[in-house]
XYZ file of C-alpha atoms in Angstrom:
655
model
C -0.279 -0.070 -0.474
C 1.391 3.629 -0.671
C 1.393 6.008 1.075
C 2.771 9.016 -0.190
C 3.022 9.381 -3.859
C 4.628 12.979 -5.271
C 3.620 13.758 -8.828
C 4.826 15.770 -11.295
C 6.709 18.289 -7.286
C 7.573 21.370 -8.256
C 8.825 24.925 -6.369
C 10.433 28.099 -7.434
C 10.991 31.104 -4.313
C 10.462 34.033 -7.086
C 12.967 33.596 -10.716
C 14.734 31.049 -8.421
C 12.972 27.081 -9.647
C 15.330 24.680 -6.944
C 12.476 21.247 -8.399
C 11.111 20.458 -11.053
C 8.285 18.208 -12.296
C 9.584 15.228 -9.380
C 7.861 12.352 -8.842
C 8.406 9.438 -6.281
C 6.382 7.618 -4.157
C 6.699 5.670 -0.987
C 4.991 2.359 0.314
C 4.885 1.013 3.861
C 7.984 -0.944 5.060
C 9.913 1.607 2.255
C 13.381 3.183 3.563
C 13.891 6.033 1.470
C 17.050 7.746 1.105
C 17.756 11.250 0.001
C 20.839 12.052 -1.597
C 21.901 15.656 -3.694
C 24.063 18.702 -3.333
C 23.832 21.307 -1.197
C 21.413 23.405 -2.138
C 20.240 21.172 -4.373
C 16.174 20.761 -2.624
C 17.037 18.122 0.317
C 15.405 19.928 3.543
C 12.820 22.012 0.644
C 10.890 18.210 -0.143
C 10.534 17.022 3.167
C 8.663 20.849 4.306
C 6.030 19.885 0.444
C 5.614 16.547 2.302
C 4.622 17.333 5.712
C 3.295 21.231 4.409
C 5.553 23.250 5.497
C 5.395 25.009 2.181
C 3.106 24.595 -0.527
C 4.607 23.406 -4.289
C 4.750 25.693 -6.904
C 3.072 22.886 -8.787
C 2.178 19.291 -9.004
C 1.614 17.807 -5.150
C 1.625 16.121 -2.769
C -0.805 12.472 -1.933
C -0.114 11.207 2.166
C -2.844 7.823 2.648
C -5.647 8.383 4.390
C -5.702 8.630 8.495
C -1.363 8.782 7.932
C 0.821 10.329 10.442
C 3.706 11.837 9.655
C 6.393 13.439 11.457
C 9.823 14.871 10.905
C 12.993 16.352 12.698
C 15.013 19.248 11.787
C 18.265 19.953 10.970
C 17.795 22.462 12.962
C 14.546 21.734 15.563
C 13.731 24.012 17.667
C 11.963 24.015 20.114
C 8.311 25.516 21.614
C 8.334 28.490 24.428
C 6.078 26.404 25.710
C 8.914 23.525 25.885
C 11.673 25.584 27.334
C 11.073 24.771 30.729
C 10.328 21.303 31.213
C 11.901 18.744 31.725
C 13.756 15.773 28.673
C 11.550 13.237 30.261
C 8.747 15.694 30.535
C 8.991 17.105 26.809
C 8.816 12.936 25.841
C 5.391 12.574 27.606
C 4.864 15.268 25.578
C 4.702 13.312 23.009
C 1.942 11.587 24.247
C -0.613 13.742 24.610
C -3.558 11.714 24.032
C -2.627 8.946 26.444
C -2.150 11.267 29.357
C -5.739 13.200 28.837
C -6.487 9.380 28.442
C -4.491 8.896 31.941
C -5.820 10.903 32.742
C -9.387 10.407 32.576
C -9.035 7.167 34.115
C -7.788 8.162 37.251
C -11.117 10.627 37.391
C -13.521 8.213 36.169
C -11.532 5.065 38.823
C -12.820 6.490 42.248
C -16.731 6.301 40.129
C -16.664 2.602 39.589
C -17.786 1.385 43.053
C -21.157 3.155 42.523
C -22.536 0.891 39.758
C -23.111 4.301 37.828
C -23.665 2.489 33.901
C -22.271 5.080 32.103
C -18.996 5.100 34.045
C -18.044 2.082 33.449
C -18.774 1.638 29.809
C -17.202 4.835 29.669
C -14.640 3.333 31.809
C -14.263 0.356 29.952
C -13.815 1.920 26.308
C -11.167 4.544 27.489
C -9.136 1.272 28.950
C -9.347 -0.734 26.337
C -7.794 2.324 24.089
C -5.451 3.332 26.419
C -4.177 -0.214 26.128
C -4.327 -0.661 22.899
C -2.795 2.813 21.383
C 0.497 1.315 24.318
C -0.455 2.865 27.368
C 1.116 0.795 29.873
C 4.324 1.066 27.641
C 4.836 4.605 26.582
C 6.394 6.106 29.510
C 9.468 2.454 29.200
C 9.754 3.834 26.077
C 9.895 7.370 26.792
C 12.971 6.740 29.361
C 14.727 3.339 26.809
C 14.987 6.217 24.146
C 15.790 8.920 25.961
C 18.986 6.717 27.344
C 19.379 4.928 23.671
C 20.892 8.949 22.244
C 22.526 8.996 25.619
C 20.059 10.865 28.145
C 21.093 9.342 31.545
C 19.138 10.345 34.561
C 20.874 13.255 35.646
C 20.187 15.092 32.040
C 17.112 13.748 32.244
C 15.951 16.228 35.019
C 17.174 18.622 33.621
C 15.102 21.434 31.879
C 15.109 21.528 27.175
C 16.262 25.557 27.387
C 19.421 24.376 29.411
C 20.911 22.087 26.918
C 23.228 21.957 24.125
C 22.636 22.655 19.778
C 23.884 18.588 19.834
C 21.676 17.590 23.462
C 18.330 19.810 21.605
C 18.729 17.606 17.991
C 19.163 14.670 19.438
C 16.483 15.357 22.010
C 13.955 16.400 18.802
C 15.259 12.530 17.048
C 13.339 11.558 20.175
C 11.011 12.787 20.439
C 10.359 11.622 17.272
C 11.529 7.946 17.407
C 9.262 6.913 20.455
C 5.809 8.324 18.243
C 6.765 6.240 15.696
C 4.400 7.755 13.040
C 3.758 6.249 9.482
C 5.933 8.135 7.571
C 8.905 9.268 9.909
C 11.277 12.176 7.970
C 14.283 12.647 9.070
C 16.871 15.574 7.862
C 20.470 14.797 9.192
C 19.807 12.323 11.388
C 23.398 11.324 12.118
C 24.222 15.333 13.242
C 25.996 15.040 16.659
C 25.987 11.611 17.296
C 27.831 9.463 18.385
C 29.644 6.346 16.291
C 27.420 4.341 19.102
C 24.763 5.432 18.774
C 25.106 5.778 16.001
C 25.061 2.369 15.797
C 21.476 1.726 17.740
C 20.195 4.413 15.751
C 21.129 2.363 12.091
C 19.872 -0.998 14.080
C 16.508 1.035 15.672
C 15.255 2.513 11.904
C 16.306 -0.950 10.563
C 13.859 -2.253 12.927
C 11.614 0.487 12.395
C 8.139 -0.782 11.333
C 6.845 2.155 8.938
C 7.782 3.270 6.716
C 10.943 6.844 6.520
C 12.673 9.464 4.672
C 16.223 10.272 5.251
C 18.004 12.870 4.553
C 21.834 12.596 4.738
C 25.499 12.593 3.516
C 26.656 10.133 5.657
C 27.026 7.552 3.496
C 27.271 4.179 6.038
C 24.639 5.341 7.346
C 22.356 5.280 4.115
C 24.287 2.141 2.891
C 23.072 0.361 6.758
C 19.519 1.446 5.872
C 18.309 2.627 3.549
C 16.669 0.629 0.781
C 15.948 3.528 -2.298
C 17.997 6.453 -2.852
C 16.382 9.504 -4.484
C 19.084 11.724 -5.959
C 18.037 14.962 -6.468
C 20.615 16.338 -9.147
C 19.639 19.769 -12.334
C 16.183 19.806 -10.049
C 15.272 17.469 -11.223
C 14.785 12.976 -9.216
C 15.894 9.971 -10.431
C 14.094 7.333 -7.909
C 16.665 3.998 -7.830
C 17.144 0.393 -5.923
C 18.870 0.230 -2.774
C 21.422 1.815 -0.499
C 23.883 4.405 -1.486
C 26.371 2.432 -2.735
C 23.857 0.716 -5.175
C 22.483 3.234 -6.381
C 24.981 4.826 -7.710
C 27.027 2.020 -8.966
C 23.717 1.481 -11.043
C 23.470 5.133 -11.230
C 26.329 5.649 -12.720
C 25.947 2.207 -15.344
C 22.498 4.592 -16.653
C 24.130 6.381 -17.615
C 26.826 5.246 -18.883
C 23.559 3.609 -21.532
C 22.177 6.945 -21.301
C 25.904 8.712 -22.798
C 25.431 6.093 -25.174
C 22.271 5.537 -27.043
C 22.388 9.245 -27.068
C 25.723 8.880 -29.122
C 24.394 6.112 -31.768
C 21.047 8.551 -32.506
C 23.469 11.471 -33.375
C 25.448 8.547 -35.684
C 21.847 8.224 -37.361
C 20.864 11.867 -37.530
C 24.225 12.036 -39.469
C 23.787 9.062 -41.849
C 20.181 9.624 -42.779
C 20.805 13.149 -43.105
C 23.998 12.343 -45.394
C 22.088 10.567 -47.258
C 19.373 13.414 -48.076
C 21.863 15.438 -48.633
C 22.721 13.151 -51.228
C 20.338 12.615 -52.071
C 19.326 16.244 -52.993
C 22.001 16.518 -54.425
C 21.087 14.734 -57.937
C 18.053 16.109 -58.007
C 15.841 13.475 -60.290
C 12.046 13.454 -58.542
C 12.521 9.560 -57.401
C 15.712 11.244 -55.944
C 13.659 14.493 -53.853
C 10.801 11.812 -53.360
C 13.359 9.824 -51.364
C 14.770 12.389 -49.695
C 12.448 14.364 -48.912
C 10.293 10.574 -47.050
C 13.143 10.016 -44.986
C 12.959 13.702 -43.842
C 9.875 12.187 -43.205
C 10.966 9.841 -40.394
C 13.886 11.475 -39.295
C 11.420 14.705 -38.413
C 9.332 11.608 -36.468
C 12.234 9.804 -34.595
C 11.666 10.625 -30.792
C 15.106 12.311 -30.380
C 17.052 11.631 -27.010
C 18.082 14.217 -24.426
C 21.903 13.873 -23.781
C 23.064 13.066 -19.757
C 22.919 15.907 -18.568
C 27.095 16.767 -16.538
C 27.460 16.202 -13.045
C 27.075 19.898 -11.015
C 31.051 20.393 -10.847
C 32.287 19.442 -7.476
C 35.314 21.279 -5.897
C 38.380 19.886 -6.600
C 41.545 19.285 -3.636
C 45.203 18.051 -3.085
C 46.958 18.856 -0.144
C 50.824 18.654 -0.533
C 53.460 18.521 2.250
C 56.343 21.449 1.912
C 59.052 18.628 2.821
C 59.280 15.032 4.723
C 59.106 14.979 8.379
C 61.376 12.806 10.575
C 59.730 8.934 10.779
C 58.772 9.834 15.033
C 56.486 12.501 13.921
C 54.569 12.619 16.803
C 55.660 10.915 20.589
C 52.653 10.721 23.321
C 53.452 9.868 26.581
C 50.841 9.804 30.184
C 48.635 12.480 29.002
C 45.993 13.649 31.686
C 43.087 16.247 31.025
C 40.782 17.319 32.363
C 38.579 20.182 33.322
C 39.435 20.755 37.782
C 39.727 17.852 39.662
C 37.878 15.641 37.286
C 40.045 13.757 34.256
C 38.463 13.591 31.142
C 40.922 11.141 30.520
C 44.772 9.947 32.460
C 48.201 8.042 30.941
C 47.304 8.067 27.692
C 49.843 6.654 25.764
C 50.623 6.243 21.877
C 53.146 7.740 19.006
C 52.610 8.190 15.557
C 54.747 8.149 12.248
C 55.795 9.073 8.583
C 52.387 8.717 6.265
C 50.632 6.909 8.784
C 46.334 7.994 9.074
C 44.898 8.097 12.469
C 41.487 8.728 13.594
C 40.111 9.184 17.498
C 36.569 7.232 17.394
C 35.364 7.482 21.442
C 31.512 8.501 22.718
C 30.658 12.084 22.521
C 32.429 14.247 25.896
C 35.157 11.780 25.723
C 37.663 14.000 25.390
C 38.567 13.784 21.124
C 38.313 17.775 20.140
C 40.508 18.192 23.615
C 43.117 15.660 22.455
C 43.242 17.489 19.223
C 43.814 20.776 21.318
C 46.465 20.185 23.365
C 48.343 18.192 20.807
C 48.405 21.986 18.847
C 49.358 23.833 22.317
C 46.134 25.430 23.010
C 45.087 23.880 26.609
C 48.180 22.660 28.427
C 48.177 19.102 30.156
C 48.131 18.107 33.356
C 50.464 15.700 33.421
C 52.984 13.704 30.721
C 54.609 15.010 27.671
C 54.281 16.307 24.347
C 57.046 15.852 21.459
C 57.492 16.562 18.240
C 59.013 15.457 15.800
C 61.532 17.153 13.333
C 60.798 19.148 10.784
C 56.646 18.526 11.640
C 54.915 21.268 9.851
C 51.311 20.222 11.455
C 48.153 22.310 9.731
C 44.523 22.530 11.748
C 41.523 21.585 10.720
C 38.884 23.238 13.358
C 35.127 21.880 12.703
C 34.151 24.696 14.272
C 35.551 27.162 12.057
C 36.853 29.526 14.230
C 39.675 31.110 12.485
C 37.353 32.610 9.776
C 37.421 36.180 10.168
C 33.897 37.057 10.676
C 34.341 40.947 8.032
C 36.161 39.818 5.685
C 35.734 38.219 1.945
C 36.256 34.468 1.302
C 39.234 36.615 -1.934
C 40.105 39.003 1.395
C 39.726 35.349 3.744
C 42.210 34.267 1.598
C 44.709 36.104 1.020
C 44.951 38.309 3.756
C 46.186 34.114 5.030
C 48.981 33.857 2.066
C 49.462 37.553 0.619
C 52.931 36.777 -1.136
C 49.909 34.846 -3.917
C 48.449 36.682 -6.631
C 44.885 37.383 -7.403
C 45.090 34.688 -10.174
C 46.414 31.887 -7.659
C 44.229 33.116 -5.108
C 41.050 33.488 -7.202
C 42.106 29.458 -9.292
C 42.616 27.510 -6.116
C 38.540 29.924 -4.538
C 37.543 27.562 -7.796
C 38.642 24.881 -7.021
C 36.291 24.693 -4.232
C 33.310 26.822 -5.673
C 34.463 29.598 -5.050
C 33.820 31.578 -8.647
C 32.065 35.134 -9.644
C 31.167 37.288 -7.227
C 30.783 34.451 -4.024
C 34.452 35.311 -3.663
C 32.416 39.460 -2.930
C 29.953 37.250 -0.372
C 31.483 38.183 3.179
C 32.272 35.777 5.416
C 29.385 36.076 8.138
C 26.850 35.041 5.525
C 28.042 31.608 4.619
C 26.544 28.980 5.263
C 28.613 26.113 6.975
C 29.328 23.447 3.994
C 30.566 27.178 2.814
C 32.925 28.321 5.916
C 34.145 24.215 5.619
C 35.300 24.042 2.193
C 36.880 27.978 2.570
C 38.711 25.633 5.851
C 40.295 23.320 3.259
C 41.176 26.051 0.391
C 43.180 27.443 3.591
C 44.055 24.150 4.502
C 45.416 23.023 1.681
C 47.668 26.068 0.290
C 49.569 26.055 4.168
C 51.687 22.718 2.534
C 51.894 21.308 5.800
C 53.272 17.683 6.388
C 50.873 17.130 9.672
C 47.017 17.590 9.086
C 45.260 17.887 12.481
C 41.384 17.454 11.315
C 38.440 17.960 14.020
C 35.298 16.921 12.449
C 36.366 17.526 9.046
C 33.009 16.027 7.280
C 30.602 17.864 8.815
C 29.496 20.347 6.749
C 30.074 18.797 3.348
C 28.160 16.965 1.041
C 29.009 13.657 -0.513
C 30.647 15.080 -3.548
C 32.397 16.779 -1.018
C 33.525 14.863 1.376
C 34.712 12.002 -1.538
C 36.654 15.235 -2.957
C 38.866 15.399 0.379
C 38.727 10.773 0.337
C 40.820 11.447 -1.879
C 42.937 14.284 -1.284
C 43.855 12.691 1.930
C 43.872 9.594 0.086
C 46.930 11.251 -2.357
C 48.488 12.754 0.817
C 52.288 12.281 1.584
C 52.391 13.722 4.969
C 50.392 12.403 8.066
C 46.735 12.773 8.862
C 45.830 12.696 12.819
C 42.077 12.567 12.446
C 38.792 13.261 14.835
C 36.123 11.970 12.881
C 32.597 9.940 13.387
C 32.026 9.285 9.537
C 32.582 5.747 9.023
C 32.707 5.494 5.036
C 35.899 8.031 5.844
C 37.455 5.665 8.090
C 36.155 2.348 6.363
C 38.449 3.616 3.678
C 41.494 5.237 4.723
C 42.411 4.514 7.763
C 46.194 3.108 9.250
C 44.772 3.184 12.700
C 42.533 4.117 15.149
C 42.153 4.997 17.857
C 38.807 4.106 20.774
C 39.294 6.671 23.571
C 37.571 5.505 26.170
C 36.916 2.390 24.818
C 34.588 -0.211 26.328
C 36.279 -2.720 28.117
C 38.794 -3.127 30.282
C 42.483 -3.345 30.187
C 43.966 -0.524 28.067
C 43.161 2.920 30.358
C 41.571 5.550 28.338
C 42.975 4.164 24.957
C 43.672 0.909 22.661
C 45.226 1.838 20.165
C 44.225 -1.042 17.122
C 46.856 -1.387 13.429
C 44.193 -2.238 11.287
C 45.123 -5.482 9.927
C 42.372 -4.866 6.420
C 43.056 -1.438 4.729
C 39.934 -0.399 3.184
C 37.887 -2.070 5.896
C 39.511 -0.196 9.069
C 35.359 0.590 10.294
C 34.425 -2.739 10.246
C 37.292 -4.814 11.076
C 37.704 -2.412 14.302
C 33.944 -2.976 14.910
C 35.065 -6.839 15.110
C 37.852 -6.085 17.509
C 35.284 -3.899 19.738
C 32.983 -7.322 19.961
C 35.343 -9.339 20.236
C 36.564 -7.856 23.243
C 33.870 -7.035 24.804
C 32.453 -10.746 24.721
C 35.244 -11.610 25.702
C 34.955 -9.686 29.080
C 31.761 -11.188 29.472
C 32.475 -14.722 29.556
C 35.554 -13.919 31.556
C 38.201 -15.573 28.486
C 42.347 -13.779 28.314
C 41.401 -13.660 24.992
C 38.415 -13.094 22.162
C 36.234 -15.777 22.239
C 35.645 -17.719 19.002
C 32.620 -16.089 16.716
C 29.121 -17.794 17.374
C 26.127 -17.338 16.039
C 25.228 -14.704 18.767
C 26.019 -11.482 17.775
C 28.148 -10.124 20.810
C 27.628 -5.831 21.403
C 30.084 -3.962 19.229
C 31.569 -0.205 18.346
C 28.572 0.149 16.027
C 26.683 -4.083 16.301
C 28.638 -4.709 13.105
C 27.735 -8.179 12.412
C 31.196 -9.807 13.966
C 34.288 -11.215 10.743
C 34.885 -15.306 9.508
C 37.498 -17.148 10.760
C 41.119 -16.426 9.067
C 40.888 -20.240 7.498
C 37.409 -18.023 5.687
C 38.993 -15.190 5.660
C 41.168 -16.881 3.092
C 39.058 -19.214 1.398
C 36.692 -16.173 1.146
C 39.525 -14.328 -0.495
C 40.926 -16.989 -2.733
C 37.117 -17.351 -4.248
C 37.147 -13.533 -4.662
C 40.562 -13.438 -6.322
C 40.301 -16.382 -8.621
C 36.053 -14.377 -9.245
C 37.776 -11.119 -10.023
C 40.866 -12.878 -11.931
C 38.466 -15.080 -14.367
C 36.080 -10.512 -14.680
C 38.918 -8.967 -15.922
C 39.902 -11.594 -17.995
C 35.873 -11.354 -19.851
C 36.718 -7.538 -18.989
C 39.443 -6.906 -21.648
C 38.583 -9.614 -24.058
C 34.909 -7.638 -24.443
C 36.557 -4.435 -24.396
C 39.148 -5.884 -27.488
C 35.907 -6.641 -28.965
C 34.048 -3.338 -28.721
C 36.795 -1.600 -29.795
C 37.601 -3.829 -33.308
C 33.633 -3.504 -34.135
C 33.536 0.648 -33.322
C 36.544 0.653 -35.545
C 34.996 -1.775 -38.317
C 31.182 0.995 -37.813
C 33.461 3.610 -38.258
C 35.423 2.080 -41.813
C 31.209 1.294 -43.447
C 30.831 4.332 -42.329
C 33.437 6.333 -44.291
C 33.404 3.866 -47.265
C 28.908 4.644 -46.651
C 28.766 7.687 -46.717
C 32.227 8.540 -48.846
C 33.148 6.492 -51.796
C 29.821 4.337 -52.573
C 27.646 7.679 -51.196
C 26.742 6.865 -55.278
C 26.550 3.203 -55.592
C 22.941 2.056 -54.858
C 25.045 -1.282 -54.482
C 27.223 -0.833 -52.283
C 25.880 1.175 -50.402
C 22.863 -1.518 -49.287
C 26.010 -3.741 -48.526
C 27.669 -1.263 -46.494
C 24.530 0.314 -45.230
C 23.105 -4.067 -43.671
C 27.114 -4.517 -42.250
C 27.422 -1.540 -40.458
C 23.354 -2.477 -39.231
C 24.597 -5.846 -37.842
C 27.513 -4.990 -36.763
C 26.139 -2.098 -34.301
C 23.762 -4.828 -33.472
C 26.349 -6.575 -32.422
C 28.538 -4.412 -30.110
C 25.540 -3.490 -28.763
C 24.921 -6.955 -27.307
C 28.892 -6.533 -26.360
C 27.994 -3.327 -24.700
C 24.977 -5.486 -22.554
C 27.808 -7.439 -21.172
C 29.813 -5.154 -20.409
C 27.167 -3.967 -18.152
C 26.777 -7.082 -16.477
C 30.173 -7.557 -15.241
C 30.432 -4.061 -14.341
């Protein structure tokens, strides 16, 4: 059954068209991810669905009786909510149950009177109360708050006392506990640590109804969504599968569409050449043939060429020179605010060319650790030593190193006054600051634009140690992928704090886990990644094994069983070493066969394309006046193109 249908949905603000003829539907139990560049209209689409905005054209139809809940990026509570405690605000999400509870309490003392009306009202209301979850809604509210990181002490605080991130998590808790028929989530993983994101993913995977999630978190999208709506060029296309699967299908679709367009253009050129030749001969039968062919050409349904991808950012980090082998040494580092230590006795060494990522629960001191390494904070105890010829470049997640009064151009030029205006403008252009955009002041930039400007400053710094604090915050998916490529190609050392599991998975060579959920390592567990490109999965498996080992009292991680132990993000345990070897062997064999087939098909495609080109050259050249030879060449060309299309289809299946 369809819960939501959007038909030819369009919206404009003045002359600025945001969305145009967007159509899709959401059925019960669908998990739809919405992706696209910053500013493409993702949040606007959610506002259209929940009725906060009216479309310029088209319509949104919600099935009768269905409820909608929305979590916004910047969710704010009403003035009357601010004096409520967190527990009270959660319970306020159930006004009908609270009203029923009060009414039942009023009726209960009157039951002994024997009044039939009271008994009937109490019985009907009690049955409805039970059916609506009246016995469990309080425990569900408390459990949801706990799972989202609110302990009992915090639950007694008022909404007004919460930080921005905590208010966002509370807004998420309110929506989750209500369980609307259609749940709309706008960047739900913002302000969540890895543990909480893992819980949210498992919750949404088991969510009994449907939801639409706007997110730049690719790991999250792959784990929870089954369909993907990609918004680009003011339109949208629906794909099956999560983020990775949808991007693979999008690539294939674009290749097919481009090929169809090229084939049609080739056919149009062939027909136009034929028409021109017939008209050149200027005999009656030639004129008739030309006009007949022209009518067919005019009726041809033209294939539209796929639009090019929007220009993404481009960056490359270069170091001024190599540092010593030991880049950074930390020994017995302790820090805290007041008498309570935030962490104690941290010990680790950073080697040249390592890509180290720091993870851990919110509030464990990840950003504080970066500030200690920078010298912005003084440790309570311990030593921090930089190695030989180490030069530090720093990315601040709050972008506080920007001057609000500066223009974009001045911000970069003031940081590098020896660079020419051409060099500065060229760098800004790589980060999508072009034309008049370079004269905008920093104070009016969006979060994503500020992040790009900070990255532009960092790129020009030419440092050999990059300290990055949540570098992907505010970046869209294309920008995140550009950053991944730049960091992967960087010849220096990377030390980063991040909640972006996709980034960690792809790049990390070592992970530092602050406040590990198992004993024996103090406040820091250093994990060298055994399988490049699988960092987060490997770490989750290790945490799972050690946590299970601690529960069973084993000195070593126990062998894996059918039950999934608690893990960093509840990722299933990895197979045994023997199984991994056999799987790797089978995968390698299959990959060799696939590559061999690809090479063969590419060679066959090149051969056929060359034969088609040769046939067309003769057809439109020396054979143009020879009807017999032209017919033979045309038949040959059609046969070759059919063979080529078959090869293309085989290539698509193997990709």
